[in-house]
Amino acid sequence: MAQPDSKKIFFENLSGAGKAIAVLTSGGDAQGMNGAVRAVVRMGLYVGAKVYFIHEGYQGMVDGGDNIKEATWESVSSMLQLGGTVIGSARCKEFRTHEGRLKAAHNLVQRGITNLCVIGGDGSLTGANLFKEEWSGLLNELVEQGLIEADAVQKYSALHIVGMVGSIDNDFCGTDMTIGTDSALHRIIEVVDAIMTTAQSHQRTFVLEVMGRHCGYLALVSGLACGADWVLIPEMPPEDGWEEKMCQKLSANRAGMKRLNIIIVAEGAIDRNNKPITTEYVKNLVVKCLGFDTRVTILGHVQRGGTPSAFDRILASRMGVEAVLALLETTANTPACVVSLCGNQSVRVPLMECVQMVSAVLSFENNLKTYKLLAHRKPESELPTSNFNVAVLNVGAPAAGMNAAVRSAVRVGISEGHKMFAVSDGFEGFYKGQPYTLYFTDFVYFYNLFHNTHFLILRTLPAKHVEKIAEQMRKHNINALLIIGGFEAFLSLLELLTARGKYDEFCVPMVMVPATVSNNVPGSDLSIGADTALNAITTTCDRIKQSASGTKRRVFIIETMGGYCGYLATVGGLASGADAAYIYEEPFDIKELQANVEHLTEKMKTSIQRGLVLRNENCNENYTTDFIYQLYSEEGRGVFDCRKNVLGHMQQGGAPSPFDRNFGTKISAKAMQWVSKKLVETFRQGRVFANTEDSCCLLGMRRRTLVFQPVVQLKDETDFVHRIPKEQWWLKLRPLMKILAKYKTSYDVSDSGQLEHVVHNRPKDSDASVAM
């Protein structure tokens, strides 16, 4: 399936010839900054611009000299997987003064630099905007002092600024995620998962302090991801008497056979009187009131360290490319903007609109509401009684994050008064009569003990046993179904929809939540489990490339999963810096294979030491992984040697990533709320009867919004033979991977980010930040 024809071809519309772009990182460091720097450099060189590093942030801009160096293609090699920022960062007091900015302007003009990519937080970006506003005046001063020629004022009349937000706190308005946040969550969750095992062994309570002086995002989202008992954040000071309520909650959880407690405290947590809530205070409180063995762990700067996650690498790469496009399109009247992410779509927002709204728009209402719904159980007397029975089952292959989705669905369902049933072994277990009741306190250790799914799941479709399944639906009085799974789950819903004509038992609300590492479900841009698989691929590729350190030039051929869907190969290739990725959706022939080998051979003759080629498992029947390995080995003889690796089922295993835990939690909660609404709407004359198309839906993320789509309407969007959607958004990322691998290729700019204004509240139907 080839990409659609471009509406605009990059070289015909935009050119960076004669332009100079400088990139700097400023303020605190964040994992993924190197990916953004790499993308800016390579995209800048790709369009014919000169690109410069500014080392040590604004301090390097003020000091000039060797701090401002021209970048080459090779100078950003092997940096995608590195944490922090290799070009350095520093907080510069001198740049805050007029004299400091005058020096910086002089250093830029000397090199003809009038385009800046600034990667940092709100302080760094605010400083860049002030620099832009003063630019003309600064040039005039330099002329008066005889430091530059008069014609330089006209030649370099405008300074163009594009920002990218690098901050682990996710504290910048205008973007769903900032560079570094996802990686910081990875560090936190890794620690929490490790602590939970020792806490369970000794029946301990752990109080963890995470970063966030003014923003509790890390604390709240990590609390959601690990099922913490209590979370304290600066944006939401707890009500007076919170100490007693917290202790009651901890005690109740212990009484419910939970052997441990986790309390997460943001470093800036305060009470209603603006008094800091410290980890020591919380620890002493628990020991004094409950006598629990309690320990404190302060994560500190470990949250800023380590390798960036796949999400941050992809986010940084996309933002870096988009930043260069934005710079090339600017005019003298274009305001400084920030390249942002909304859902899975790039957007540009005016810089100062974002900065002015930082404190006003930080809203944790959705995250907080979900956390309270899942973590705090209402007393039985306060629970509504719906008398509805809802069954939850997993269908298809396992995917990391399924347990989070099941836990969320069960707890939301119970909170809304339903009786929840689990069905082990999917539809095979259903027809054999295996549904059993679930309770609010089930799945206590789902997050770190069972990484894929607590229930056994099979690929069995319902059509063969539809009569027996209908019998079980009738026997247990099942009033609704929530199915969590991949393409088999989609097929199952279509079969159950067809069976409605013969069996009234299936005339109930049915909804599917997509969960598959292949990310091949029609109607959804993202699936639970795909992010964890991408991290497994990226981590493995890092280790494989590292294994070649100190050896001669080497190329690795890596086979990924995905069936006929090339998502993992393409996005994994972008995250790991691959030279090529072969997929079914973009047909290739022997000429292209030969061209790829020749391209890699030329790169290997320079300073490039390692090459990486990914192949989707079903990309071509004849050009197998062995064939490609043998081709590269033969054609690269004398220049590089070759190795191959089939990643296999390791892509399905491991602890779920924070993204998948939170995506599973939130999308499943939303699905369960839809079920509750449909049950009320379709309850007539003492029974539930739902036979309309919109009562059998798939809940998927489309660009910026979570959408309930009738499965029957998705049939026309589906290639059933190859089990993939006919159109897939991520195909537009393939040119980025090629550009960053030094291929000359056409680039479609019709889908690039457009300038948008920041709004205080998005429409209620929009939930672009659902995953995080």
PDB file of C-alpha atoms in Angstrom, residues 172-420:
ATOM      1  CA  PHE A 172       4.255  23.947  29.753  1.00  0.00           C
ATOM      2  CA  CYS A 173       0.901  24.946  28.351  1.00  0.00           C
ATOM      3  CA  GLY A 174       0.278  24.321  24.659  1.00  0.00           C
ATOM      4  CA  THR A 175       1.591  20.764  24.341  1.00  0.00           C
ATOM      5  CA  ASP A 176       0.314  17.438  25.620  1.00  0.00           C
ATOM      6  CA  MET A 177       3.803  16.185  26.367  1.00  0.00           C
ATOM      7  CA  THR A 178       7.169  17.856  26.802  1.00  0.00           C
ATOM      8  CA  ILE A 179      10.453  16.221  25.818  1.00  0.00           C
ATOM      9  CA  GLY A 180      11.746  14.177  28.752  1.00  0.00           C
ATOM     10  CA  THR A 181       8.495  13.598  30.644  1.00  0.00           C
ATOM     11  CA  ASP A 182       7.898  10.067  29.401  1.00  0.00           C
ATOM     12  CA  SER A 183      11.494   9.052  30.176  1.00  0.00           C
ATOM     13  CA  ALA A 184      11.202  10.480  33.698  1.00  0.00           C
ATOM     14  CA  LEU A 185       8.038   8.422  34.186  1.00  0.00           C
ATOM     15  CA  HIS A 186       9.970   5.351  33.041  1.00  0.00           C
ATOM     16  CA  ARG A 187      12.593   5.961  35.747  1.00  0.00           C
ATOM     17  CA  ILE A 188       9.901   6.439  38.415  1.00  0.00           C
ATOM     18  CA  ILE A 189       7.910   3.354  37.445  1.00  0.00           C
ATOM     19  CA  GLU A 190      11.048   1.200  37.270  1.00  0.00           C
ATOM     20  CA  VAL A 191      11.832   2.207  40.852  1.00  0.00           C
ATOM     21  CA  VAL A 192       8.256   1.726  42.048  1.00  0.00           C
ATOM     22  CA  ASP A 193       8.027  -1.741  40.469  1.00  0.00           C
ATOM     23  CA  ALA A 194      11.277  -2.724  42.181  1.00  0.00           C
ATOM     24  CA  ILE A 195      10.182  -1.298  45.528  1.00  0.00           C
ATOM     25  CA  MET A 196       6.827  -3.056  45.405  1.00  0.00           C
ATOM     26  CA  THR A 197       8.468  -6.477  45.486  1.00  0.00           C
ATOM     27  CA  THR A 198      10.437  -5.756  48.668  1.00  0.00           C
ATOM     28  CA  ALA A 199       7.496  -3.897  50.199  1.00  0.00           C
ATOM     29  CA  GLN A 200       5.256  -6.888  49.603  1.00  0.00           C
ATOM     30  CA  SER A 201       7.800  -9.255  51.126  1.00  0.00           C
ATOM     31  CA  HIS A 202       7.980  -7.297  54.395  1.00  0.00           C
ATOM     32  CA  GLN A 203       4.479  -5.801  54.422  1.00  0.00           C
ATOM     33  CA  ARG A 204       5.912  -2.296  54.302  1.00  0.00           C
ATOM     34  CA  THR A 205       4.687   1.145  53.420  1.00  0.00           C
ATOM     35  CA  PHE A 206       6.888   3.169  51.083  1.00  0.00           C
ATOM     36  CA  VAL A 207       6.755   6.946  50.754  1.00  0.00           C
ATOM     37  CA  LEU A 208       8.326   8.089  47.485  1.00  0.00           C
ATOM     38  CA  GLU A 209       9.286  11.652  46.653  1.00  0.00           C
ATOM     39  CA  VAL A 210       9.340  12.549  42.971  1.00  0.00           C
ATOM     40  CA  MET A 211      10.306  15.792  41.254  1.00  0.00           C
ATOM     41  CA  GLY A 212       7.791  18.578  40.777  1.00  0.00           C
ATOM     42  CA  ARG A 213       8.281  21.773  42.786  1.00  0.00           C
ATOM     43  CA  HIS A 214       5.380  23.540  41.119  1.00  0.00           C
ATOM     44  CA  CYS A 215       3.857  20.784  39.009  1.00  0.00           C
ATOM     45  CA  GLY A 216       2.560  17.459  40.271  1.00  0.00           C
ATOM     46  CA  TYR A 217       2.260  15.784  36.877  1.00  0.00           C
ATOM     47  CA  LEU A 218       4.932  13.151  37.526  1.00  0.00           C
ATOM     48  CA  ALA A 219       3.481  12.297  40.918  1.00  0.00           C
ATOM     49  CA  LEU A 220      -0.097  12.041  39.692  1.00  0.00           C
ATOM     50  CA  VAL A 221       0.563  10.075  36.512  1.00  0.00           C
ATOM     51  CA  SER A 222       3.033   7.709  38.187  1.00  0.00           C
ATOM     52  CA  GLY A 223       0.420   7.216  40.902  1.00  0.00           C
ATOM     53  CA  LEU A 224      -2.082   6.210  38.216  1.00  0.00           C
ATOM     54  CA  ALA A 225       0.478   3.966  36.541  1.00  0.00           C
ATOM     55  CA  CYS A 226       1.398   2.004  39.658  1.00  0.00           C
ATOM     56  CA  GLY A 227      -1.913   2.082  41.548  1.00  0.00           C
ATOM     57  CA  ALA A 228      -0.562   4.144  44.444  1.00  0.00           C
ATOM     58  CA  ASP A 229      -2.673   4.339  47.590  1.00  0.00           C
ATOM     59  CA  TRP A 230      -2.253   8.096  48.010  1.00  0.00           C
ATOM     60  CA  VAL A 231      -0.797  10.964  45.956  1.00  0.00           C
ATOM     61  CA  LEU A 232       0.081  14.477  47.167  1.00  0.00           C
ATOM     62  CA  ILE A 233       0.631  17.260  44.611  1.00  0.00           C
ATOM     63  CA  PRO A 234       1.070  21.056  44.822  1.00  0.00           C
ATOM     64  CA  GLU A 235      -1.861  21.901  42.505  1.00  0.00           C
ATOM     65  CA  MET A 236      -4.394  20.187  44.735  1.00  0.00           C
ATOM     66  CA  PRO A 237      -3.655  20.752  48.438  1.00  0.00           C
ATOM     67  CA  PRO A 238      -5.554  18.133  50.436  1.00  0.00           C
ATOM     68  CA  GLU A 239      -8.508  19.103  52.570  1.00  0.00           C
ATOM     69  CA  ASP A 240      -8.061  19.644  56.287  1.00  0.00           C
ATOM     70  CA  GLY A 241      -8.059  16.309  58.056  1.00  0.00           C
ATOM     71  CA  TRP A 242      -6.435  14.525  55.134  1.00  0.00           C
ATOM     72  CA  GLU A 243      -4.072  12.732  57.485  1.00  0.00           C
ATOM     73  CA  GLU A 244      -6.871  10.750  59.083  1.00  0.00           C
ATOM     74  CA  LYS A 245      -8.458   9.907  55.720  1.00  0.00           C
ATOM     75  CA  MET A 246      -5.141   8.703  54.321  1.00  0.00           C
ATOM     76  CA  CYS A 247      -4.495   6.458  57.293  1.00  0.00           C
ATOM     77  CA  GLN A 248      -8.001   5.034  57.034  1.00  0.00           C
ATOM     78  CA  LYS A 249      -7.361   4.251  53.364  1.00  0.00           C
ATOM     79  CA  LEU A 250      -4.030   2.562  54.102  1.00  0.00           C
ATOM     80  CA  SER A 251      -5.561   0.546  56.905  1.00  0.00           C
ATOM     81  CA  ALA A 252      -8.505  -0.545  54.746  1.00  0.00           C
ATOM     82  CA  ASN A 253      -6.160  -1.693  51.998  1.00  0.00           C
ATOM     83  CA  ARG A 254      -4.152  -3.779  54.444  1.00  0.00           C
ATOM     84  CA  ALA A 255      -7.356  -5.282  55.771  1.00  0.00           C
ATOM     85  CA  GLY A 256      -8.230  -6.189  52.164  1.00  0.00           C
ATOM     86  CA  MET A 257      -5.211  -8.504  52.010  1.00  0.00           C
ATOM     87  CA  LYS A 258      -2.887  -5.947  50.408  1.00  0.00           C
ATOM     88  CA  ARG A 259       0.598  -6.483  51.823  1.00  0.00           C
ATOM     89  CA  LEU A 260       2.021  -3.083  50.925  1.00  0.00           C
ATOM     90  CA  ASN A 261       1.214   0.594  50.564  1.00  0.00           C
ATOM     91  CA  ILE A 262       2.679   3.137  48.150  1.00  0.00           C
ATOM     92  CA  ILE A 263       2.392   6.874  48.799  1.00  0.00           C
ATOM     93  CA  ILE A 264       3.777   9.270  46.192  1.00  0.00           C
ATOM     94  CA  VAL A 265       4.646  12.842  47.163  1.00  0.00           C
ATOM     95  CA  ALA A 266       5.615  15.600  44.744  1.00  0.00           C
ATOM     96  CA  GLU A 267       8.546  17.593  46.144  1.00  0.00           C
ATOM     97  CA  GLY A 268       6.416  20.742  46.087  1.00  0.00           C
ATOM     98  CA  ALA A 269       3.353  19.261  47.811  1.00  0.00           C
ATOM     99  CA  ILE A 270       1.638  21.658  50.242  1.00  0.00           C
ATOM    100  CA  ASP A 271      -1.443  21.702  52.455  1.00  0.00           C
ATOM    101  CA  ARG A 272      -4.259  24.277  52.512  1.00  0.00           C
ATOM    102  CA  ASN A 273      -2.127  26.589  54.671  1.00  0.00           C
ATOM    103  CA  ASN A 274       0.792  26.497  52.181  1.00  0.00           C
ATOM    104  CA  LYS A 275       2.766  24.370  54.600  1.00  0.00           C
ATOM    105  CA  PRO A 276       5.083  21.856  52.850  1.00  0.00           C
ATOM    106  CA  ILE A 277       4.110  18.207  53.101  1.00  0.00           C
ATOM    107  CA  THR A 278       7.387  16.312  53.338  1.00  0.00           C
ATOM    108  CA  THR A 279       8.066  12.608  52.991  1.00  0.00           C
ATOM    109  CA  GLU A 280       9.357  12.515  56.579  1.00  0.00           C
ATOM    110  CA  TYR A 281       6.119  14.035  57.812  1.00  0.00           C
ATOM    111  CA  VAL A 282       4.094  11.420  55.926  1.00  0.00           C
ATOM    112  CA  LYS A 283       6.317   8.604  57.183  1.00  0.00           C
ATOM    113  CA  ASN A 284       6.078   9.696  60.827  1.00  0.00           C
ATOM    114  CA  LEU A 285       2.328  10.061  60.448  1.00  0.00           C
ATOM    115  CA  VAL A 286       1.909   6.485  59.198  1.00  0.00           C
ATOM    116  CA  VAL A 287       4.184   5.060  61.884  1.00  0.00           C
ATOM    117  CA  LYS A 288       2.464   7.011  64.666  1.00  0.00           C
ATOM    118  CA  CYS A 289      -1.138   6.327  63.618  1.00  0.00           C
ATOM    119  CA  LEU A 290      -0.884   2.823  62.147  1.00  0.00           C
ATOM    120  CA  GLY A 291       2.403   1.383  63.338  1.00  0.00           C
ATOM    121  CA  PHE A 292       3.252   0.196  59.810  1.00  0.00           C
ATOM    122  CA  ASP A 293       6.877  -0.486  58.927  1.00  0.00           C
ATOM    123  CA  THR A 294       7.524   2.554  56.714  1.00  0.00           C
ATOM    124  CA  ARG A 295      10.421   3.617  54.520  1.00  0.00           C
ATOM    125  CA  VAL A 296      11.186   6.776  52.535  1.00  0.00           C
ATOM    126  CA  THR A 297      12.749   6.835  49.071  1.00  0.00           C
ATOM    127  CA  ILE A 298      13.701  10.104  47.386  1.00  0.00           C
ATOM    128  CA  LEU A 299      14.261   9.536  43.681  1.00  0.00           C
ATOM    129  CA  GLY A 300      16.022  12.852  43.025  1.00  0.00           C
ATOM    130  CA  HIS A 301      18.002  13.355  39.851  1.00  0.00           C
ATOM    131  CA  VAL A 302      17.734   9.725  38.797  1.00  0.00           C
ATOM    132  CA  GLN A 303      14.490  10.887  37.168  1.00  0.00           C
ATOM    133  CA  ARG A 304      16.479  13.099  34.788  1.00  0.00           C
ATOM    134  CA  GLY A 305      19.003  10.423  33.893  1.00  0.00           C
ATOM    135  CA  GLY A 306      19.290   7.393  31.709  1.00  0.00           C
ATOM    136  CA  THR A 307      18.426   6.587  28.142  1.00  0.00           C
ATOM    137  CA  PRO A 308      15.412   8.383  26.619  1.00  0.00           C
ATOM    138  CA  SER A 309      12.309   6.287  26.030  1.00  0.00           C
ATOM    139  CA  ALA A 310      11.065   5.449  22.543  1.00  0.00           C
ATOM    140  CA  PHE A 311       8.272   8.008  22.991  1.00  0.00           C
ATOM    141  CA  ASP A 312      10.725  10.815  23.769  1.00  0.00           C
ATOM    142  CA  ARG A 313      12.995   9.924  20.864  1.00  0.00           C
ATOM    143  CA  ILE A 314      10.099   9.968  18.423  1.00  0.00           C
ATOM    144  CA  LEU A 315       8.627  13.139  19.943  1.00  0.00           C
ATOM    145  CA  ALA A 316      11.995  14.905  19.822  1.00  0.00           C
ATOM    146  CA  SER A 317      12.681  13.804  16.246  1.00  0.00           C
ATOM    147  CA  ARG A 318       9.279  14.958  15.024  1.00  0.00           C
ATOM    148  CA  MET A 319       9.560  18.263  16.883  1.00  0.00           C
ATOM    149  CA  GLY A 320      13.082  18.897  15.571  1.00  0.00           C
ATOM    150  CA  VAL A 321      12.024  18.400  11.962  1.00  0.00           C
ATOM    151  CA  GLU A 322       8.909  20.512  12.488  1.00  0.00           C
ATOM    152  CA  ALA A 323      11.009  23.286  14.067  1.00  0.00           C
ATOM    153  CA  VAL A 324      13.161  23.556  10.941  1.00  0.00           C
ATOM    154  CA  LEU A 325      10.051  23.692   8.746  1.00  0.00           C
ATOM    155  CA  ALA A 326       8.634  26.439  10.958  1.00  0.00           C
ATOM    156  CA  LEU A 327      11.849  28.465  10.682  1.00  0.00           C
ATOM    157  CA  LEU A 328      11.869  28.183   6.905  1.00  0.00           C
ATOM    158  CA  GLU A 329       8.293  29.438   6.714  1.00  0.00           C
ATOM    159  CA  THR A 330       8.701  32.425   9.025  1.00  0.00           C
ATOM    160  CA  THR A 331       8.525  36.019   7.895  1.00  0.00           C
ATOM    161  CA  ALA A 332       9.533  39.223   9.654  1.00  0.00           C
ATOM    162  CA  ASN A 333       6.046  39.429  11.180  1.00  0.00           C
ATOM    163  CA  THR A 334       5.782  35.808  12.318  1.00  0.00           C
ATOM    164  CA  PRO A 335       5.643  35.547  16.126  1.00  0.00           C
ATOM    165  CA  ALA A 336       8.005  33.229  17.979  1.00  0.00           C
ATOM    166  CA  CYS A 337       6.304  29.856  18.243  1.00  0.00           C
ATOM    167  CA  VAL A 338       6.616  26.572  20.079  1.00  0.00           C
ATOM    168  CA  VAL A 339       6.418  23.263  18.254  1.00  0.00           C
ATOM    169  CA  SER A 340       3.982  21.105  20.188  1.00  0.00           C
ATOM    170  CA  LEU A 341       2.199  17.777  20.196  1.00  0.00           C
ATOM    171  CA  CYS A 342      -1.580  17.441  20.354  1.00  0.00           C
ATOM    172  CA  GLY A 343      -2.709  13.845  20.285  1.00  0.00           C
ATOM    173  CA  ASN A 344      -0.394  12.425  17.633  1.00  0.00           C
ATOM    174  CA  GLN A 345      -0.414  15.607  15.547  1.00  0.00           C
ATOM    175  CA  SER A 346       2.240  18.333  15.386  1.00  0.00           C
ATOM    176  CA  VAL A 347       1.026  21.893  15.948  1.00  0.00           C
ATOM    177  CA  ARG A 348       2.620  25.311  16.379  1.00  0.00           C
ATOM    178  CA  VAL A 349       1.470  27.687  19.091  1.00  0.00           C
ATOM    179  CA  PRO A 350       2.555  31.288  19.807  1.00  0.00           C
ATOM    180  CA  LEU A 351       5.304  31.188  22.415  1.00  0.00           C
ATOM    181  CA  MET A 352       4.078  34.004  24.626  1.00  0.00           C
ATOM    182  CA  GLU A 353       0.504  32.701  24.707  1.00  0.00           C
ATOM    183  CA  CYS A 354       1.913  29.479  26.202  1.00  0.00           C
ATOM    184  CA  VAL A 355       4.151  31.233  28.718  1.00  0.00           C
ATOM    185  CA  GLN A 356       1.386  33.560  29.934  1.00  0.00           C
ATOM    186  CA  MET A 357      -0.956  30.646  30.527  1.00  0.00           C
ATOM    187  CA  VAL A 358       1.423  28.248  32.280  1.00  0.00           C
ATOM    188  CA  SER A 359       0.094  28.790  35.775  1.00  0.00           C
ATOM    189  CA  ALA A 360      -3.491  29.373  34.716  1.00  0.00           C
ATOM    190  CA  VAL A 361      -4.085  26.361  32.513  1.00  0.00           C
ATOM    191  CA  LEU A 362      -2.287  23.542  34.297  1.00  0.00           C
ATOM    192  CA  SER A 363      -5.288  21.362  34.996  1.00  0.00           C
ATOM    193  CA  PHE A 364      -5.132  17.890  36.457  1.00  0.00           C
ATOM    194  CA  GLU A 365      -8.876  17.463  36.606  1.00  0.00           C
ATOM    195  CA  ASN A 366      -9.040  14.524  34.206  1.00  0.00           C
ATOM    196  CA  ASN A 367      -6.065  12.678  35.727  1.00  0.00           C
ATOM    197  CA  LEU A 368      -7.213  13.425  39.254  1.00  0.00           C
ATOM    198  CA  LYS A 369     -10.781  12.331  38.559  1.00  0.00           C
ATOM    199  CA  THR A 370      -9.557   9.044  37.103  1.00  0.00           C
ATOM    200  CA  TYR A 371      -7.182   8.458  40.004  1.00  0.00           C
ATOM    201  CA  LYS A 372      -9.890   9.062  42.606  1.00  0.00           C
ATOM    202  CA  LEU A 373     -12.298   6.843  40.710  1.00  0.00           C
ATOM    203  CA  LEU A 374      -9.845   3.946  40.684  1.00  0.00           C
ATOM    204  CA  ALA A 375      -7.987   4.368  43.961  1.00  0.00           C
ATOM    205  CA  HIS A 376     -10.670   5.422  46.409  1.00  0.00           C
ATOM    206  CA  ARG A 377     -13.491   3.002  46.887  1.00  0.00           C
ATOM    207  CA  LYS A 378     -16.780   4.380  48.099  1.00  0.00           C
ATOM    208  CA  PRO A 379     -18.518   2.649  51.006  1.00  0.00           C
ATOM    209  CA  GLU A 380     -21.075   0.043  49.938  1.00  0.00           C
ATOM    210  CA  SER A 381     -23.874   2.269  51.233  1.00  0.00           C
ATOM    211  CA  GLU A 382     -22.857   5.063  48.826  1.00  0.00           C
ATOM    212  CA  LEU A 383     -22.556   2.881  45.726  1.00  0.00           C
ATOM    213  CA  PRO A 384     -25.435   3.054  43.226  1.00  0.00           C
ATOM    214  CA  THR A 385     -27.269  -0.176  42.472  1.00  0.00           C
ATOM    215  CA  SER A 386     -27.762  -0.688  38.762  1.00  0.00           C
ATOM    216  CA  ASN A 387     -28.461  -4.451  38.749  1.00  0.00           C
ATOM    217  CA  PHE A 388     -26.541  -4.702  35.485  1.00  0.00           C
ATOM    218  CA  ASN A 389     -23.990  -7.444  34.807  1.00  0.00           C
ATOM    219  CA  VAL A 390     -20.985  -6.582  32.649  1.00  0.00           C
ATOM    220  CA  ALA A 391     -18.436  -9.090  31.342  1.00  0.00           C
ATOM    221  CA  VAL A 392     -14.812  -8.205  30.544  1.00  0.00           C
ATOM    222  CA  LEU A 393     -12.642 -10.444  28.384  1.00  0.00           C
ATOM    223  CA  ASN A 394      -9.357 -10.323  26.511  1.00  0.00           C
ATOM    224  CA  VAL A 395      -9.228 -11.635  22.953  1.00  0.00           C
ATOM    225  CA  GLY A 396      -6.186 -12.292  20.782  1.00  0.00           C
ATOM    226  CA  ALA A 397      -2.492 -12.065  21.554  1.00  0.00           C
ATOM    227  CA  PRO A 398      -1.265 -10.590  24.854  1.00  0.00           C
ATOM    228  CA  ALA A 399      -0.242  -6.940  25.034  1.00  0.00           C
ATOM    229  CA  ALA A 400       1.436  -5.122  27.898  1.00  0.00           C
ATOM    230  CA  GLY A 401      -1.048  -2.825  29.592  1.00  0.00           C
ATOM    231  CA  MET A 402      -4.060  -5.137  29.300  1.00  0.00           C
ATOM    232  CA  ASN A 403      -4.126  -5.584  33.069  1.00  0.00           C
ATOM    233  CA  ALA A 404      -4.309  -1.845  33.641  1.00  0.00           C
ATOM    234  CA  ALA A 405      -7.258  -1.729  31.249  1.00  0.00           C
ATOM    235  CA  VAL A 406      -9.062  -4.607  32.994  1.00  0.00           C
ATOM    236  CA  ARG A 407      -8.450  -3.122  36.442  1.00  0.00           C
ATOM    237  CA  SER A 408      -9.762   0.249  35.316  1.00  0.00           C
ATOM    238  CA  ALA A 409     -12.882  -1.217  33.729  1.00  0.00           C
ATOM    239  CA  VAL A 410     -13.708  -3.348  36.765  1.00  0.00           C
ATOM    240  CA  ARG A 411     -13.257  -0.542  39.296  1.00  0.00           C
ATOM    241  CA  VAL A 412     -15.223   1.980  37.244  1.00  0.00           C
ATOM    242  CA  GLY A 413     -17.961  -0.586  36.670  1.00  0.00           C
ATOM    243  CA  ILE A 414     -18.221  -1.392  40.381  1.00  0.00           C
ATOM    244  CA  SER A 415     -18.196   2.318  41.253  1.00  0.00           C
ATOM    245  CA  GLU A 416     -21.188   2.749  38.949  1.00  0.00           C
ATOM    246  CA  GLY A 417     -23.068  -0.090  40.597  1.00  0.00           C
ATOM    247  CA  HIS A 418     -22.535  -2.928  38.122  1.00  0.00           C
ATOM    248  CA  LYS A 419     -21.642  -6.516  38.883  1.00  0.00           C
ATOM    249  CA  MET A 420     -18.454  -7.266  36.971  1.00  0.00           C
TER     250      MET A 420
END
